[in-house]
XYZ file of C-alpha atoms in Angstrom:
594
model
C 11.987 -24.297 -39.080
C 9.773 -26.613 -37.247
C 6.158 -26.307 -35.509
C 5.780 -27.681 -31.696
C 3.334 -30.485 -33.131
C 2.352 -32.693 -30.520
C 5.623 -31.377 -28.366
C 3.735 -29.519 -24.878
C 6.390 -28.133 -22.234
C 6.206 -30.304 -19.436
C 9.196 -28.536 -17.321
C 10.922 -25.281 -17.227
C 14.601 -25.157 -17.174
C 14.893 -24.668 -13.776
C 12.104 -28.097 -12.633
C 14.374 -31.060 -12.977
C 15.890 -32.796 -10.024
C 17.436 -36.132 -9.224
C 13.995 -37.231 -8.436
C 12.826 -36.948 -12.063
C 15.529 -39.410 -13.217
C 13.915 -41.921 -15.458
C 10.790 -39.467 -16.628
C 10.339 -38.422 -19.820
C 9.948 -34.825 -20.477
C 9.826 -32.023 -23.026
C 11.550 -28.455 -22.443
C 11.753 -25.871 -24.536
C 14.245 -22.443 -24.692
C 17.292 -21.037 -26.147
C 20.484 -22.355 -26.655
C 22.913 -20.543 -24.373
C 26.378 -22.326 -24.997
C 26.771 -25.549 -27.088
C 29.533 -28.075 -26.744
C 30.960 -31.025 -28.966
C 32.882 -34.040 -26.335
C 34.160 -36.419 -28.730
C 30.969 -37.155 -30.508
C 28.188 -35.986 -28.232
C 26.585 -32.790 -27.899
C 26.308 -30.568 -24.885
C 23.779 -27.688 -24.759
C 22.633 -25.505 -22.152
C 19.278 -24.481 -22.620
C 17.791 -21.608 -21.221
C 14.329 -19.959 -19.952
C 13.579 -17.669 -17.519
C 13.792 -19.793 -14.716
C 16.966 -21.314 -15.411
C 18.889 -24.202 -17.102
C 19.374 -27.461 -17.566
C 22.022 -29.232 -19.650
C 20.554 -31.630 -22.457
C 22.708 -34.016 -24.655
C 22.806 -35.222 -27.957
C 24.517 -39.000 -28.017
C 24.800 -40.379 -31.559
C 24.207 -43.757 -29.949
C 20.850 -42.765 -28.896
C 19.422 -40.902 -31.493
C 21.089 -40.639 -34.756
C 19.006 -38.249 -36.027
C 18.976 -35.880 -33.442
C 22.571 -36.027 -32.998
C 22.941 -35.166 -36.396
C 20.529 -32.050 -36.118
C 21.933 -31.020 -33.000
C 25.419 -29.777 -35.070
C 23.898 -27.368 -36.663
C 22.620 -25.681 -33.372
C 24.185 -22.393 -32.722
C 23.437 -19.638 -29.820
C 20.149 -18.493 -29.332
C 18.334 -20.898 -31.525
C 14.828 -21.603 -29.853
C 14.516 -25.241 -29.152
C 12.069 -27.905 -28.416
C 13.452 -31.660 -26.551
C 12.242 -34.759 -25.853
C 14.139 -36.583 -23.901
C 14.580 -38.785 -20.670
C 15.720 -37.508 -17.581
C 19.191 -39.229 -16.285
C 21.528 -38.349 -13.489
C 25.148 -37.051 -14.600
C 28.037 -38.916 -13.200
C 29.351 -37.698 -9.434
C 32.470 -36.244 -10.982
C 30.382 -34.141 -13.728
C 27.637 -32.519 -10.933
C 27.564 -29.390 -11.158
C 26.972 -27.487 -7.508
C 26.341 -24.559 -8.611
C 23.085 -25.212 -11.053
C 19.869 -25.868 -9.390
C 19.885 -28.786 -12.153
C 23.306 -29.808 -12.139
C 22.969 -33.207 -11.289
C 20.738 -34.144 -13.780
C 20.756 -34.215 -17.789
C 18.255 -34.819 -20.631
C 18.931 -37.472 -23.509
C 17.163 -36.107 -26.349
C 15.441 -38.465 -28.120
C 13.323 -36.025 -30.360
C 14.473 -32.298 -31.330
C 12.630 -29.894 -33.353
C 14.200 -26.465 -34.524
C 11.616 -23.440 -33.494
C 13.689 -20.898 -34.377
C 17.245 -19.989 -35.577
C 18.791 -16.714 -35.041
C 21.661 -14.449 -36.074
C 25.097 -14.034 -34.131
C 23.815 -11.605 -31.327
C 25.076 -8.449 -31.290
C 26.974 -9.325 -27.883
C 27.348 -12.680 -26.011
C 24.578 -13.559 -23.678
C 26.379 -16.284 -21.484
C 29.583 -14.138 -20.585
C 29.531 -11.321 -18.306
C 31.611 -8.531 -20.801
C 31.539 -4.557 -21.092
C 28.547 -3.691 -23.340
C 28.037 -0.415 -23.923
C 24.223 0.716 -22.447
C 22.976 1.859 -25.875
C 23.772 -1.536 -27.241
C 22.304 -3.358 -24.666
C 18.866 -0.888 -24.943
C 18.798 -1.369 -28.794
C 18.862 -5.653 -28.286
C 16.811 -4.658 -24.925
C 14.959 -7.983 -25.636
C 18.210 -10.038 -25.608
C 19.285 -8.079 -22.530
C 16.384 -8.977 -20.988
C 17.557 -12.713 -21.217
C 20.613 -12.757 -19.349
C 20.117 -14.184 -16.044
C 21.184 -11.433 -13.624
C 18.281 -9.159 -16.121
C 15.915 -11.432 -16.046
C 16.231 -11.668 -12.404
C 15.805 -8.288 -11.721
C 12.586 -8.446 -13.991
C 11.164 -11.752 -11.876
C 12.141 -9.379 -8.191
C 10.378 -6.745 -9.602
C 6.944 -8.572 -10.299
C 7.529 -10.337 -6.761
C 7.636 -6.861 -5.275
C 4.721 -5.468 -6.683
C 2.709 -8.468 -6.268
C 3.795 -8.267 -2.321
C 3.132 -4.271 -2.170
C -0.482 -5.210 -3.224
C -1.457 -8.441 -1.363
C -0.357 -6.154 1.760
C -2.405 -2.914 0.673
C -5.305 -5.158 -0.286
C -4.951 -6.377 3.263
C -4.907 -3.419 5.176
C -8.175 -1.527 3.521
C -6.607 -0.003 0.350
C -8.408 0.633 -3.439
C -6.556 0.633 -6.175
C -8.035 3.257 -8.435
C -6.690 4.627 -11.431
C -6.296 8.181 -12.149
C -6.094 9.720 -15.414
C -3.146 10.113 -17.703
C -4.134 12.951 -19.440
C -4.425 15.970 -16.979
C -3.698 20.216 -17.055
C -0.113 21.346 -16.150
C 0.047 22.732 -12.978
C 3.763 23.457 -11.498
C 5.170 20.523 -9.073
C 8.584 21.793 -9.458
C 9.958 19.692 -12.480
C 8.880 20.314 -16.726
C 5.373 18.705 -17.669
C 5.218 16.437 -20.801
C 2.926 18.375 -23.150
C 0.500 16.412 -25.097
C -1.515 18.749 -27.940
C -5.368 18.188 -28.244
C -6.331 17.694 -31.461
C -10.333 18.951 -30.661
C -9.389 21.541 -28.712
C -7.304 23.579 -30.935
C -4.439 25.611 -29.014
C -5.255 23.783 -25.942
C -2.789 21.204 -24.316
C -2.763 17.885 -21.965
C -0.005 17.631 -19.336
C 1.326 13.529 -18.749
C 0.961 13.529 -14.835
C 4.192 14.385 -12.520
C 2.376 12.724 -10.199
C -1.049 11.828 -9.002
C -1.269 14.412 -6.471
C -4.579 16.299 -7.070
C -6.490 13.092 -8.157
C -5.615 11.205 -5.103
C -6.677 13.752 -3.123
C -9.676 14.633 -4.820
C -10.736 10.700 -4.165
C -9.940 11.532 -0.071
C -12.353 13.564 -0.781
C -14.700 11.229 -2.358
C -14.725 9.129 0.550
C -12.409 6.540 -0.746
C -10.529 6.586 2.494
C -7.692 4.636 1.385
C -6.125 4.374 -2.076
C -3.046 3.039 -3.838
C -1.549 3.091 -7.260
C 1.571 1.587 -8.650
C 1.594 4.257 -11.554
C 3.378 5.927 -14.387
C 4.296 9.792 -13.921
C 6.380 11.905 -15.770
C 9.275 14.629 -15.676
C 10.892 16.872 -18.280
C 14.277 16.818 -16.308
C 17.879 16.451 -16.868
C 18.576 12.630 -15.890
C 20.944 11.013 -13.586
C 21.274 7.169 -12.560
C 18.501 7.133 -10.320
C 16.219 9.152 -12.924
C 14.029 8.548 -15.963
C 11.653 10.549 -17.826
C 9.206 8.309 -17.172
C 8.832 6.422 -13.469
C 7.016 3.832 -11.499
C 5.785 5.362 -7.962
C 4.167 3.281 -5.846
C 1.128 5.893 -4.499
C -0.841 6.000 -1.359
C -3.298 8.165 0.246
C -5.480 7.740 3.568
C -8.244 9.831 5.029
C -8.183 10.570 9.124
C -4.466 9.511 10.063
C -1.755 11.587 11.245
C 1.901 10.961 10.892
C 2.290 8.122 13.107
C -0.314 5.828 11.877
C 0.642 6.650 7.850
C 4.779 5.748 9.099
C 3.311 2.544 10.737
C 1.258 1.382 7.690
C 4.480 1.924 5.052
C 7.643 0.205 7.562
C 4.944 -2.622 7.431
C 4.316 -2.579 3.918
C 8.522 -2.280 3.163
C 9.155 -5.183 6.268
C 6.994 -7.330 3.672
C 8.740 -6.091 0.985
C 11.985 -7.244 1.985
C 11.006 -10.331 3.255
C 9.034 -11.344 0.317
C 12.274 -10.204 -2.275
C 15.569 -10.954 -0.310
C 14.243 -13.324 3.125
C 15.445 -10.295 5.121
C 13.411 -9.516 8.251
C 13.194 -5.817 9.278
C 12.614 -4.334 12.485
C 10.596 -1.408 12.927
C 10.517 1.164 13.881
C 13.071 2.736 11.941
C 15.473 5.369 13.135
C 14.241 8.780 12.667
C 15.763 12.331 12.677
C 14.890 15.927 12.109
C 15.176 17.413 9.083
C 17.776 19.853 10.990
C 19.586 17.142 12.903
C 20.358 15.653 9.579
C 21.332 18.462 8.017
C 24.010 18.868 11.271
C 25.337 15.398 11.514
C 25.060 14.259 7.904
C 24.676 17.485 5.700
C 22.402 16.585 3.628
C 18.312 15.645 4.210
C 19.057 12.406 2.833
C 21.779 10.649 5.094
C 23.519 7.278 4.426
C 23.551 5.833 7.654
C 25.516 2.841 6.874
C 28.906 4.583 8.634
C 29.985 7.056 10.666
C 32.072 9.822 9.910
C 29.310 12.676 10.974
C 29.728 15.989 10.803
C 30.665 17.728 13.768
C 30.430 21.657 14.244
C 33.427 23.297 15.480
C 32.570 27.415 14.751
C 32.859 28.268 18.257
C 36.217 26.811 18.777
C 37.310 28.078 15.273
C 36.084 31.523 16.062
C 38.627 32.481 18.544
C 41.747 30.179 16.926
C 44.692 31.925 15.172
C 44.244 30.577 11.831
C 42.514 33.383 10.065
C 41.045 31.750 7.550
C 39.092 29.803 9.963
C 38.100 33.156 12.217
C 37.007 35.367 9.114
C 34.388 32.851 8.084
C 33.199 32.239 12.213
C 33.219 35.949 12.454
C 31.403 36.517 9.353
C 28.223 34.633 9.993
C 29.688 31.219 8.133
C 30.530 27.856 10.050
C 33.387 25.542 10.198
C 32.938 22.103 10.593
C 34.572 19.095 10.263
C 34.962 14.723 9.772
C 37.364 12.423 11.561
C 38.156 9.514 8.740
C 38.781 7.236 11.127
C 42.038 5.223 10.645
C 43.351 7.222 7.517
C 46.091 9.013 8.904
C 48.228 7.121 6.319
C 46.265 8.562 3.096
C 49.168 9.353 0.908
C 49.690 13.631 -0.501
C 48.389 12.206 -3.496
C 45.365 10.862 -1.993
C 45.249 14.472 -0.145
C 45.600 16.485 -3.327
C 42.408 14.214 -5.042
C 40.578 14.928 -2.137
C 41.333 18.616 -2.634
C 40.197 18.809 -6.027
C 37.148 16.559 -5.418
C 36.332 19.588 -2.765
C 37.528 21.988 -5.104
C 35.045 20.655 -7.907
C 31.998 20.953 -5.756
C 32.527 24.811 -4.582
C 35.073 24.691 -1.779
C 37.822 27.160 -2.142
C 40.234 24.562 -0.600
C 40.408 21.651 2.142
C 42.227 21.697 5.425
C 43.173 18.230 6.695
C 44.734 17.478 9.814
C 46.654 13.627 10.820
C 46.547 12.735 14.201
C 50.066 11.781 15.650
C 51.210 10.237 18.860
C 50.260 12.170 21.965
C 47.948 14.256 20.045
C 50.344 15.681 17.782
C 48.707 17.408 14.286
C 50.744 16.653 11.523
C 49.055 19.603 9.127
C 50.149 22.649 7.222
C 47.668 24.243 9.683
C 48.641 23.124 12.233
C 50.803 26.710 13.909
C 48.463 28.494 13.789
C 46.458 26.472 16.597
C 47.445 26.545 20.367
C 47.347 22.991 22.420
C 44.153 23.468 23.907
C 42.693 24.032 20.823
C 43.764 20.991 19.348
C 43.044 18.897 22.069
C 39.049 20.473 22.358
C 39.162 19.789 18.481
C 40.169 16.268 18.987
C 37.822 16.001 21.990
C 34.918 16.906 19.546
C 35.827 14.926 16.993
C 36.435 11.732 19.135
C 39.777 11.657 17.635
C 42.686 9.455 17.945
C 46.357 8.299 16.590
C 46.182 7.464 12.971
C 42.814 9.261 12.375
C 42.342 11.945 9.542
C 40.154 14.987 9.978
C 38.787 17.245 6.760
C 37.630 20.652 7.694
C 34.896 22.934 5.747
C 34.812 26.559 5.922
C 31.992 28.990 4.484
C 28.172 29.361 4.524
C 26.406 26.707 6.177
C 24.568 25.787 2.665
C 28.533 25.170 0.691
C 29.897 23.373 3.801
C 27.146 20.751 4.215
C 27.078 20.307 0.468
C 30.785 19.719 0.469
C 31.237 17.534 3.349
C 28.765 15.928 2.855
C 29.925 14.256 -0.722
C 33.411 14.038 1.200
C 31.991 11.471 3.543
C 30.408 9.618 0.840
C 33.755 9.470 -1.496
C 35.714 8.514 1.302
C 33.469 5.793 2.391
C 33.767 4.969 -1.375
C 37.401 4.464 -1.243
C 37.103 2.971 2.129
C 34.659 0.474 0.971
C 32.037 1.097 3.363
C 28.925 1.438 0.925
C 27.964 -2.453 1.551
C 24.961 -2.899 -0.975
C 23.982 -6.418 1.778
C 23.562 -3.419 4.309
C 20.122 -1.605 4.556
C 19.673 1.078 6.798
C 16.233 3.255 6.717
C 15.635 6.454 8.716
C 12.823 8.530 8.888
C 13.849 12.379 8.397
C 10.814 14.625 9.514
C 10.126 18.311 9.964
C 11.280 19.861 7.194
C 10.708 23.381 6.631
C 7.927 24.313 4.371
C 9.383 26.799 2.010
C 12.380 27.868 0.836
C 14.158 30.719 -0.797
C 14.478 30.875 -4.395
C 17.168 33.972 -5.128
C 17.047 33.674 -8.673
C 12.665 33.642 -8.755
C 13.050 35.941 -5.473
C 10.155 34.382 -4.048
C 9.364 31.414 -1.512
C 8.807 27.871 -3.168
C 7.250 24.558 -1.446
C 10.079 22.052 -0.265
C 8.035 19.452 -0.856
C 4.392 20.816 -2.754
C 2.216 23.343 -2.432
C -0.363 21.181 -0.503
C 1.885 20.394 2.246
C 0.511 21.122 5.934
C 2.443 23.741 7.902
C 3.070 22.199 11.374
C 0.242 23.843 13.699
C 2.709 25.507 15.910
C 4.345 27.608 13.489
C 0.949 28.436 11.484
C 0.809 32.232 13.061
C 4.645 32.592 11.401
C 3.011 31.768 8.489
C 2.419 35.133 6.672
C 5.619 36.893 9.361
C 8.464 34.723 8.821
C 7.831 31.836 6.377
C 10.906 30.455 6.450
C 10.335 29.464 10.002
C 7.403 27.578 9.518
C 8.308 23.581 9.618
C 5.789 21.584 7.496
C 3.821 17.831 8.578
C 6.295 15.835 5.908
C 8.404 13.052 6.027
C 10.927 11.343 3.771
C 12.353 7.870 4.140
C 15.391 7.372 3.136
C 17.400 3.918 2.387
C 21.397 3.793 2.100
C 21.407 7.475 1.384
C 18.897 7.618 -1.404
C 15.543 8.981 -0.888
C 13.154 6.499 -1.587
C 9.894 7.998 -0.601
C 8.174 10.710 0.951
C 4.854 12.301 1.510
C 2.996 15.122 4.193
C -0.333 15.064 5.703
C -2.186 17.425 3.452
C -3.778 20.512 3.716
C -7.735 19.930 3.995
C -9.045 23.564 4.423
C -9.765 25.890 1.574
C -8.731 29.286 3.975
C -5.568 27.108 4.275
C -4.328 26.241 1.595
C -5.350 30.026 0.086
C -2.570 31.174 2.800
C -0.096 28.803 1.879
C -0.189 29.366 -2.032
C -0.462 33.280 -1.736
C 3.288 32.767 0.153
C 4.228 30.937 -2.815
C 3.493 34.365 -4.662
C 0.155 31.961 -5.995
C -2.626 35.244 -5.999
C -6.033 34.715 -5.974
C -6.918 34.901 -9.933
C -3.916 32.415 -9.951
C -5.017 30.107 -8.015
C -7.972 29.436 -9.634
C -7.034 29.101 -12.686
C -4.237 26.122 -11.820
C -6.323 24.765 -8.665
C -9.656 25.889 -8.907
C -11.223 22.599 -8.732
C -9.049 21.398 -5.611
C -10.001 24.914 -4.373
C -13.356 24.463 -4.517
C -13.438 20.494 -3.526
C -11.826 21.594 -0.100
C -14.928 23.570 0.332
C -17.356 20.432 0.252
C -16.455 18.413 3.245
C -12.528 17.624 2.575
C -11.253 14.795 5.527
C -7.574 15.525 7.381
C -5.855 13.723 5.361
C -2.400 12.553 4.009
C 0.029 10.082 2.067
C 2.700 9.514 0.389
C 4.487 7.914 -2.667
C 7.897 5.580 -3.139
C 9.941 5.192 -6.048
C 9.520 1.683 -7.097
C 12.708 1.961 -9.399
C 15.011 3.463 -6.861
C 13.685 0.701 -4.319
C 14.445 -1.984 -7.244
C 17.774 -0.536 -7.784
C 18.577 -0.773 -3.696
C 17.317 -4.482 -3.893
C 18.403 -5.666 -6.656
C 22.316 -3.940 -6.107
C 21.867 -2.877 -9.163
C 23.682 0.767 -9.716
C 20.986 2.226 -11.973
C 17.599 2.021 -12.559
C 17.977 1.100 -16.043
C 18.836 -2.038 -14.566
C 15.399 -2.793 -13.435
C 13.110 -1.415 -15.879
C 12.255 -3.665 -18.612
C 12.400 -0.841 -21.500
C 14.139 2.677 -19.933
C 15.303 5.585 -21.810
C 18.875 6.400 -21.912
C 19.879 9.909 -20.107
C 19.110 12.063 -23.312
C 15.604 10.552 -22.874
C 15.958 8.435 -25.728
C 14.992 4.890 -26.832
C 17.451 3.021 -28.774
C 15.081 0.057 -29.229
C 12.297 1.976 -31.003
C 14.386 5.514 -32.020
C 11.631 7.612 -29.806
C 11.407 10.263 -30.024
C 10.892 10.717 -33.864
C 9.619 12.805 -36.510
C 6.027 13.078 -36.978
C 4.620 13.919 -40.623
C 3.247 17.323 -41.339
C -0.152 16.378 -41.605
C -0.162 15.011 -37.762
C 1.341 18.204 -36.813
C -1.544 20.321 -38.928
C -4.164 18.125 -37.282
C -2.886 19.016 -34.005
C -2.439 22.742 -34.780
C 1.078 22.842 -34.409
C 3.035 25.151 -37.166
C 6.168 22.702 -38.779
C 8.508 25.373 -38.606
C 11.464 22.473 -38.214
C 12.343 20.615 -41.428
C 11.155 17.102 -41.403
């Protein structure tokens, strides 16, 4: 192998243009593909920002010509050469350099390399735990090393536009106490305080209060937090949230300050310009049109409620549930009254699979006829009020739910989204953002049986339902707000509770008693007692954002080093085994063989 010597990069791969025919210049990178013409050499060398095709021409340069056959894939590279413009009829359109080349007049070998694991230059199946164990050769494939470059630009924008509007970023610590957000804490052991344990932060909740309190009046993070949880696409034990706070705001003025900070966002990452304000809705209304509190807004097919009509119809299946306290709803598939019985009986079991005890469907005919193994037991004024609700009309396909409200929003709900699936209607070009607001602020637990926050225990209960507060909890709507993108939640926050009597009231609902509370929030307790501001924030998931940008379909895809969904790391094998005398230090017993 060679050093650079007197070789300094004068160009990246992606610099050269047909002005620069007739310079000299010296690039350096990988070899992506190499190809022999009769003689002379073609290689496509990579960086970062791109390529550029350099040749070898025994005419030109013996010696490098002769070098240049031993070249294989991913051997790191530095050229000298002179820049010339390819032939019309060998352009290349779709390369930002393809109508220039490089004749190499000097070549030096940096590096060779083994046969990668899996090609770098052809877009193949590779299994993910492949692909995380050669991470670093993942990250060189264009479309990853994109996603990498659109991830700095969107951090770089999120902070030239908090910097502009007043913000601080301030760092808060990693090493905190547990205290019960909802998901498992990462315990870290203290090795000076024997018996006693660190929590890795879930979030930085507390501390970005605390500095509202401090007088910092408006703070930002883009910060690590962690979560013991079972993972999914759009989860990893360990996360990027991009964190705000701000001190005498309500709702209003906290929504205007983010659709301003995501407008720039999107125009600084894909060009697009948004328009705010964005759509809003209740937390109710979207839990009636949409069935779920974090709607995809990119088609139709809402939910519409049909109980009352159901609740006097002869199909008894349909009556038992109205009668019985449940609901019946339904969705018109617009256009798919030609779904095959196959196509019927997947739907079914896709139903089935998520808790439904079955699925009615109905095809719309001519003149309003039902073509539907239900269909008897309904008179013609029934189906035509059914079809009137449901906006229905020849060649359209309507799904019907049955049961508690809870199982017949969950069900048609992931109905909608499989048959816009199938239907194609999930455009990833497409970026729809509503606000969903109001959402009530407790809930239920029947396995605890006790009352939990929806969003956190330091939520605000909306002023008009405060005297419920103690009566009828679950009545009580809270000062939060989620925004949601495409049907994935990619934010959310609450003005905060700022008085001590307060947030006493709201933890004791929470079945959080006095001794309780100070033990896990003592300090907040007691801050709220020494001049706390009204206050409030809230924090996005800079993967999940990444992931919507980028159209990637996990976040894996936009993290430079994730963990795989057993929370593993192929790359480095974390987690491992720690020797015995680490775990004495710490005060842990080894009762697990080494």
């Amino acid at each position: 192998m060679e050093s650079m010597g007197n070789m300094i990069r004068t160009h990246s791969c992606n610099d050269l243009r047909k002005a620069n025919v007739g310079d000299e210049v010296v690039l350096m990178g990988w070899v992506l593909r190499r190809r022999d013409h009769g003689g002379v050499i073609f290689i496509d060398l990579r960086d970062r920002w791109g390529l550029t095709q350099i040749v070898f021409n025994p005419e030109t340069d013996p010696e490098a010509h002769a070098k240049a056959h031993q070249l294989r894939s991913e051997w790191v590279l530095a050229v000298r050469g002179k820049v010339e413009a390819r032939p019309d009829d060998m352009a290349n359109p779709k390369l930002a350099t393809g109508e220039i080349e490089v004749m190499v007049s000097e070549l030096r070998v940096l590096n060779s390399s083994d046969t990668p694991p899996f090609p770098l230059d052809e877009d193949i199946e590779v299994s993910d735990s492949l692909r995380l164990q050669y991470r670093y050769l993942d990250l060189r494939r264009p479309e990853m090393a994109a996603n990498m470059v659109m991830r700095h630009k969107a951090v770089q924008a999120i902070r030239t536009y908090l910097d502009d509007h007043g913000f601080l970023d301030i760092e808060t610590p990693m090493l905190t106490r547990s205290t019960p957000e909802g998901a498992r804490d990462y315990l870290v052991p203290s090795r000076v305080n024997a018996g006693r344990f660190y929590a890795l932060p879930q979030s930085p909740q507390l501390f970005k209060q605390l500095l509202m309190i401090a007088g910092m009046d408006r703070y930002y993070q883009i910060v690590k937090c962690f979560r013991d949880e079972d993972l999914r696409a759009d989860r990893q034990p360990e996360f990027t949230q991009i964190d705000m706070e701000l001190s005498f705001v309500d709702e209003e003025q906290i929504i205007t300050v983010t659709e301003g900070m995501i407008a720039v966002l999107f125009k600084k990452t894909l060009g697009l310009d948004l328009t705010p304000p964005f759509a809003r809705m209740t937390y109710d209304e979207a839990m009636s049109r949409y069935g779920t509190d974090r709607p995809d807004t990119r088609f139709a097919m809402e939910i519409v409620d049909l109980t009352a009509i159901a609740a006097t119809c002869g199909f008894k299946v349909f009556r038992e549930v109205a009668d019985g306290g449940g609901t019946v709803r339904a969705i018109n598939a617009r256009g798919c009254g030609s779904f095959s019985r196959k196509d019927l009986d997947d739907l079914t079991s896709f139903a089935v699979q998520l808790g439904a005890k079955g699925l009615a469907w109905v095809k719309m005919k001519a003149a309003g006829e039902w073509q539907s193994p239900i269909a008897k037991f309904f008179t013609d004024d029934e189906r035509a009020a059914i079809a009137r609700e449901l906006d229905a009309v020849e060649g359209d396909l309507f799904f019907f739910g049955a049961d508690k409200p809870a199982a017949v929003c969950q069900v048609l709900s992931e109905l909608r989204l499989e048959l816009a699936r199938r239907l194609g209607l999930l455009k990833k070009d497409v970026f729809n953002f509503t606000w969903v607001t109001d959402f009530p602020l407790v809930e239920y637990d029947d396995k605890e049986k006790r009352f939990q926050a929806l969003h956190h225990p330091f939520t605000a209960p909306r002023e008009a339902d405060v005297d419920r507060l103690e009566t009828d909890p679950a009545s009580v709507y809270s000062r939060a707000y989620d925004l949601v993108l495409n049907g994935t939640e990619i934010g959310g926050g609450s003005i905060r509770i700022h008085q001590r009597q307060m947030q006493a009231r709201v933890l004791k609902v929470l079945g959080i008693g006095e001794e309780e509370a100070r033990d896990k929030f003592g300090f907040l307790l007691r801050a709220l007692e020494l001049g706390a501001p009204p206050h409030g924030g809230l924090a996005f998931g800079l993967d999940r954002l990444m992931m919507i940008i980028t159209g990637s379909d996990s976040i894996r895809s936009v993290i430079a080093f994730p963990k795989t969904q057993k929370a593993t790391c192929p790359l480095t094998e974390a987690p491992a085994p720690v020797s015995r005398k680490q775990l004495t230090e710490l005060y842990l017993r080894p009762d697990w063989k080494e």
